[in-house]
């Protein structure tokens, strides 16, 4: 850390390292505080997360909209023998995931308090924020893996110690699934560093940009390496059939754990596919696209149907994440600008909407100490403001036009329809099912005549309303005006798509001509447009 800041001190402020190190230092400070001062632990966690959040907003404000490359980059040699660096950068794809992390974590800290041992609780949450920031910013494959793994341990302890019911089972299941997936990714990362020979003189290198520039991988090798990455990312999304850890983890996690898991951690999977799948292995991505589209479409429909069958409200929202994250995966593997931009929007908007839903569920649990739908009825009569905010979040999750959930899913479906129309037709059923299970759940929980217990449920206090105001504002703002996200993401998305067209001879971006003619990827035997150049 000292080397990074010393190297950057002569130039501009190293804002990206600060995004990682501020919450990391905050976690270390909390660890040395006495257990008799839980108020100090909470204060340090909130202050460090707010500083990181403010820095992420500063990055957004200073981001060059028209630049498709990586900005604010910081490079510091770490293990020179293997060309491992502390290498950070942000582009239009990762920008809003970094900002989302900077917004969601402070809100989660404000919205929920632990029932016991606040020192450990706040230390793990703050370290979790550092890991997420590092993973979204890393441009060294070893550093990415390290930060990807840093997120596992804090969430394991948050679920196992501060969760509910079968919390140890849920935490262990989460750790086993994600650690096993990460093992495949580690093998791929090491093999990639050795086989790509991207270092000076053909040596080992973990530098992401050098590996992209080297283009030394055989076609079969790249496909196997992509598969190793894909398993880890599919578990993290989670994509069908690797999703079974998520409902248990969500159901038993404390409120802040569920907010951060749904709002941020799941995006590491789809972001990983976009950054380390599409960019590193363009040919393998095109080759695997039909499989990934099928998995995404099944996940969308399956997650929605299973959500409708749930008797536990928190478990219902957990299964809705399986369905909604399927749209993000679907848009990615449409492999066109509309689909990938839609995927980025789905990631951001799902984090906002589902984060708000889990905050509200946490408030509900503190009042009724249950998530069972059968025990809840007529809440809107007793708590009209609570019901109104829940209605807004629910409608955004359904994808009602004018709210943030609509634009991303529409673009993801549009991009998929242009490229692979039947997958889009199947996936569109998920939108209908989402309306079914969420409206039905709302009817059972909030409408009707409340019994004596539910009639006494208090409405939201002003202290409870404050953390949710930013999320409500974002739901409406991004639903009406998504341009700030789209215009910053588009140059980087175009860079990724253009690289695929150059590197994959049989691929051309599926686009519309005049809104009518649909162009599918060209066959292997067709001549590639000269403007795109050649490539392997």
PDB file of C-alpha atoms in Angstrom, residues 32-164:
ATOM      1  CA  UNK A  32      -7.966  -3.616  16.984  1.00  0.00           C
ATOM      2  CA  UNK A  33     -10.756  -1.683  18.702  1.00  0.00           C
ATOM      3  CA  UNK A  34     -11.930  -2.958  22.101  1.00  0.00           C
ATOM      4  CA  UNK A  35     -15.114  -5.013  22.117  1.00  0.00           C
ATOM      5  CA  UNK A  36     -16.459  -2.710  24.823  1.00  0.00           C
ATOM      6  CA  UNK A  37     -16.852   0.105  22.256  1.00  0.00           C
ATOM      7  CA  UNK A  38     -19.273  -1.232  19.607  1.00  0.00           C
ATOM      8  CA  UNK A  39     -20.266   2.352  18.800  1.00  0.00           C
ATOM      9  CA  UNK A  40     -16.718   3.031  17.592  1.00  0.00           C
ATOM     10  CA  UNK A  41     -16.750  -0.072  15.383  1.00  0.00           C
ATOM     11  CA  UNK A  42     -19.964   1.076  13.729  1.00  0.00           C
ATOM     12  CA  UNK A  43     -18.605   4.608  13.313  1.00  0.00           C
ATOM     13  CA  UNK A  44     -15.369   3.420  11.647  1.00  0.00           C
ATOM     14  CA  UNK A  45     -17.318   1.105   9.312  1.00  0.00           C
ATOM     15  CA  UNK A  46     -19.723   3.843   8.274  1.00  0.00           C
ATOM     16  CA  UNK A  47     -17.029   6.496   7.835  1.00  0.00           C
ATOM     17  CA  UNK A  48     -14.723   4.247   5.787  1.00  0.00           C
ATOM     18  CA  UNK A  49     -17.602   3.070   3.580  1.00  0.00           C
ATOM     19  CA  UNK A  50     -18.824   6.651   3.090  1.00  0.00           C
ATOM     20  CA  UNK A  51     -15.323   7.792   2.094  1.00  0.00           C
ATOM     21  CA  UNK A  52     -15.066   4.957  -0.415  1.00  0.00           C
ATOM     22  CA  UNK A  53     -18.551   5.785  -1.676  1.00  0.00           C
ATOM     23  CA  UNK A  54     -17.645   9.455  -2.092  1.00  0.00           C
ATOM     24  CA  UNK A  55     -14.489   8.467  -3.996  1.00  0.00           C
ATOM     25  CA  UNK A  56     -16.550   6.275  -6.329  1.00  0.00           C
ATOM     26  CA  UNK A  57     -18.828   9.236  -7.065  1.00  0.00           C
ATOM     27  CA  UNK A  58     -15.708  11.334  -7.743  1.00  0.00           C
ATOM     28  CA  UNK A  59     -14.548   8.726 -10.275  1.00  0.00           C
ATOM     29  CA  UNK A  60     -17.968   8.895 -11.930  1.00  0.00           C
ATOM     30  CA  UNK A  61     -17.829  12.708 -12.075  1.00  0.00           C
ATOM     31  CA  UNK A  62     -14.330  12.754 -13.610  1.00  0.00           C
ATOM     32  CA  UNK A  63     -14.842   9.824 -15.984  1.00  0.00           C
ATOM     33  CA  UNK A  64     -14.202  10.661 -19.649  1.00  0.00           C
ATOM     34  CA  UNK A  65     -17.433   9.642 -21.371  1.00  0.00           C
ATOM     35  CA  UNK A  66     -15.936   9.161 -24.833  1.00  0.00           C
ATOM     36  CA  UNK A  67     -12.872   7.122 -23.792  1.00  0.00           C
ATOM     37  CA  UNK A  68     -13.360   3.386 -24.474  1.00  0.00           C
ATOM     38  CA  UNK A  69     -10.205   2.366 -22.589  1.00  0.00           C
ATOM     39  CA  UNK A  70      -9.209   2.081 -18.950  1.00  0.00           C
ATOM     40  CA  UNK A  71      -8.978   5.275 -16.936  1.00  0.00           C
ATOM     41  CA  UNK A  72      -7.325   6.284 -13.624  1.00  0.00           C
ATOM     42  CA  UNK A  73      -4.976   3.301 -14.035  1.00  0.00           C
ATOM     43  CA  UNK A  74      -2.424   2.517 -11.319  1.00  0.00           C
ATOM     44  CA  UNK A  75       0.353  -0.035 -11.723  1.00  0.00           C
ATOM     45  CA  UNK A  76       2.805  -1.230  -9.084  1.00  0.00           C
ATOM     46  CA  UNK A  77       5.111  -4.251  -9.461  1.00  0.00           C
ATOM     47  CA  UNK A  78       4.316  -6.927  -6.913  1.00  0.00           C
ATOM     48  CA  UNK A  79       5.939 -10.261  -7.841  1.00  0.00           C
ATOM     49  CA  UNK A  80       8.321  -9.325 -10.657  1.00  0.00           C
ATOM     50  CA  UNK A  81       9.415 -12.901 -11.410  1.00  0.00           C
ATOM     51  CA  UNK A  82       5.868 -13.774 -12.582  1.00  0.00           C
ATOM     52  CA  UNK A  83       4.887 -10.283 -13.769  1.00  0.00           C
ATOM     53  CA  UNK A  84       2.214 -10.004 -11.080  1.00  0.00           C
ATOM     54  CA  UNK A  85       1.198  -6.404 -10.455  1.00  0.00           C
ATOM     55  CA  UNK A  86      -1.113  -4.351  -8.325  1.00  0.00           C
ATOM     56  CA  UNK A  87      -2.831  -3.121 -11.477  1.00  0.00           C
ATOM     57  CA  UNK A  88      -6.124  -1.237 -11.262  1.00  0.00           C
ATOM     58  CA  UNK A  89      -8.243   0.519 -13.872  1.00  0.00           C
ATOM     59  CA  UNK A  90     -11.850   1.384 -14.613  1.00  0.00           C
ATOM     60  CA  UNK A  91     -13.762   1.562 -17.889  1.00  0.00           C
ATOM     61  CA  UNK A  92     -17.388   2.107 -18.833  1.00  0.00           C
ATOM     62  CA  UNK A  93     -18.251  -1.511 -18.015  1.00  0.00           C
ATOM     63  CA  UNK A  94     -16.889  -1.536 -14.469  1.00  0.00           C
ATOM     64  CA  UNK A  95     -17.595   2.124 -13.625  1.00  0.00           C
ATOM     65  CA  UNK A  96     -21.175   1.760 -12.448  1.00  0.00           C
ATOM     66  CA  UNK A  97     -20.477  -1.489 -10.594  1.00  0.00           C
ATOM     67  CA  UNK A  98     -17.843   0.401  -8.616  1.00  0.00           C
ATOM     68  CA  UNK A  99     -20.321   3.220  -7.943  1.00  0.00           C
ATOM     69  CA  UNK A 100     -23.010   0.672  -7.022  1.00  0.00           C
ATOM     70  CA  UNK A 101     -20.617  -0.850  -4.483  1.00  0.00           C
ATOM     71  CA  UNK A 102     -19.873   2.597  -3.080  1.00  0.00           C
ATOM     72  CA  UNK A 103     -23.603   3.296  -2.667  1.00  0.00           C
ATOM     73  CA  UNK A 104     -24.980  -0.047  -1.460  1.00  0.00           C
ATOM     74  CA  UNK A 105     -22.494  -0.802   1.327  1.00  0.00           C
ATOM     75  CA  UNK A 106     -23.019   2.430   3.333  1.00  0.00           C
ATOM     76  CA  UNK A 107     -26.785   2.045   2.936  1.00  0.00           C
ATOM     77  CA  UNK A 108     -26.599  -1.548   4.194  1.00  0.00           C
ATOM     78  CA  UNK A 109     -24.623  -0.385   7.241  1.00  0.00           C
ATOM     79  CA  UNK A 110     -27.188   2.316   8.005  1.00  0.00           C
ATOM     80  CA  UNK A 111     -30.179   0.054   7.392  1.00  0.00           C
ATOM     81  CA  UNK A 112     -29.312  -2.891   9.641  1.00  0.00           C
ATOM     82  CA  UNK A 113     -27.571  -3.509  12.945  1.00  0.00           C
ATOM     83  CA  UNK A 114     -26.291  -6.831  14.290  1.00  0.00           C
ATOM     84  CA  UNK A 115     -27.959  -8.641  17.170  1.00  0.00           C
ATOM     85  CA  UNK A 116     -24.585  -9.600  18.699  1.00  0.00           C
ATOM     86  CA  UNK A 117     -20.832  -9.026  18.472  1.00  0.00           C
ATOM     87  CA  UNK A 118     -20.927  -5.780  16.448  1.00  0.00           C
ATOM     88  CA  UNK A 119     -17.134  -5.546  16.246  1.00  0.00           C
ATOM     89  CA  UNK A 120     -16.721  -8.670  14.126  1.00  0.00           C
ATOM     90  CA  UNK A 121     -19.836  -7.889  12.114  1.00  0.00           C
ATOM     91  CA  UNK A 122     -18.625  -4.458  11.040  1.00  0.00           C
ATOM     92  CA  UNK A 123     -15.079  -5.661  10.401  1.00  0.00           C
ATOM     93  CA  UNK A 124     -16.248  -8.388   8.024  1.00  0.00           C
ATOM     94  CA  UNK A 125     -18.669  -6.081   6.194  1.00  0.00           C
ATOM     95  CA  UNK A 126     -15.974  -3.469   5.644  1.00  0.00           C
ATOM     96  CA  UNK A 127     -13.481  -6.056   4.409  1.00  0.00           C
ATOM     97  CA  UNK A 128     -16.177  -7.386   2.073  1.00  0.00           C
ATOM     98  CA  UNK A 129     -16.485  -3.928   0.524  1.00  0.00           C
ATOM     99  CA  UNK A 130     -12.719  -3.796  -0.072  1.00  0.00           C
ATOM    100  CA  UNK A 131     -12.803  -7.179  -1.808  1.00  0.00           C
ATOM    101  CA  UNK A 132     -15.671  -6.172  -4.094  1.00  0.00           C
ATOM    102  CA  UNK A 133     -13.967  -2.909  -5.058  1.00  0.00           C
ATOM    103  CA  UNK A 134     -10.716  -4.733  -5.788  1.00  0.00           C
ATOM    104  CA  UNK A 135     -12.412  -7.357  -7.950  1.00  0.00           C
ATOM    105  CA  UNK A 136     -14.199  -4.759 -10.098  1.00  0.00           C
ATOM    106  CA  UNK A 137     -11.007  -2.710 -10.560  1.00  0.00           C
ATOM    107  CA  UNK A 138      -8.352  -5.428 -10.977  1.00  0.00           C
ATOM    108  CA  UNK A 139      -6.520  -5.616 -14.325  1.00  0.00           C
ATOM    109  CA  UNK A 140      -4.150  -8.353 -13.192  1.00  0.00           C
ATOM    110  CA  UNK A 141      -5.624 -11.851 -13.283  1.00  0.00           C
ATOM    111  CA  UNK A 142      -3.887 -12.943 -10.063  1.00  0.00           C
ATOM    112  CA  UNK A 143      -5.066  -9.799  -8.271  1.00  0.00           C
ATOM    113  CA  UNK A 144      -8.596 -10.401  -9.541  1.00  0.00           C
ATOM    114  CA  UNK A 145      -8.525 -13.954  -8.206  1.00  0.00           C
ATOM    115  CA  UNK A 146      -7.219 -12.743  -4.850  1.00  0.00           C
ATOM    116  CA  UNK A 147      -9.960 -10.117  -4.509  1.00  0.00           C
ATOM    117  CA  UNK A 148     -12.582 -12.571  -5.776  1.00  0.00           C
ATOM    118  CA  UNK A 149     -11.588 -14.925  -2.958  1.00  0.00           C
ATOM    119  CA  UNK A 150     -11.431 -12.142  -0.352  1.00  0.00           C
ATOM    120  CA  UNK A 151     -15.188 -11.763  -0.729  1.00  0.00           C
ATOM    121  CA  UNK A 152     -15.864 -15.386   0.252  1.00  0.00           C
ATOM    122  CA  UNK A 153     -14.560 -15.416   3.811  1.00  0.00           C
ATOM    123  CA  UNK A 154     -16.382 -12.321   5.138  1.00  0.00           C
ATOM    124  CA  UNK A 155     -19.714 -13.450   3.727  1.00  0.00           C
ATOM    125  CA  UNK A 156     -19.212 -16.958   5.132  1.00  0.00           C
ATOM    126  CA  UNK A 157     -18.746 -15.594   8.659  1.00  0.00           C
ATOM    127  CA  UNK A 158     -21.551 -13.040   8.274  1.00  0.00           C
ATOM    128  CA  UNK A 159     -23.997 -15.844   7.435  1.00  0.00           C
ATOM    129  CA  UNK A 160     -22.600 -18.425   9.866  1.00  0.00           C
ATOM    130  CA  UNK A 161     -22.462 -16.168  12.932  1.00  0.00           C
ATOM    131  CA  UNK A 162     -25.045 -13.428  12.387  1.00  0.00           C
ATOM    132  CA  UNK A 163     -27.572 -15.330  10.282  1.00  0.00           C
ATOM    133  CA  UNK A 164     -30.786 -17.111  11.214  1.00  0.00           C
TER     134      UNK A 164
END
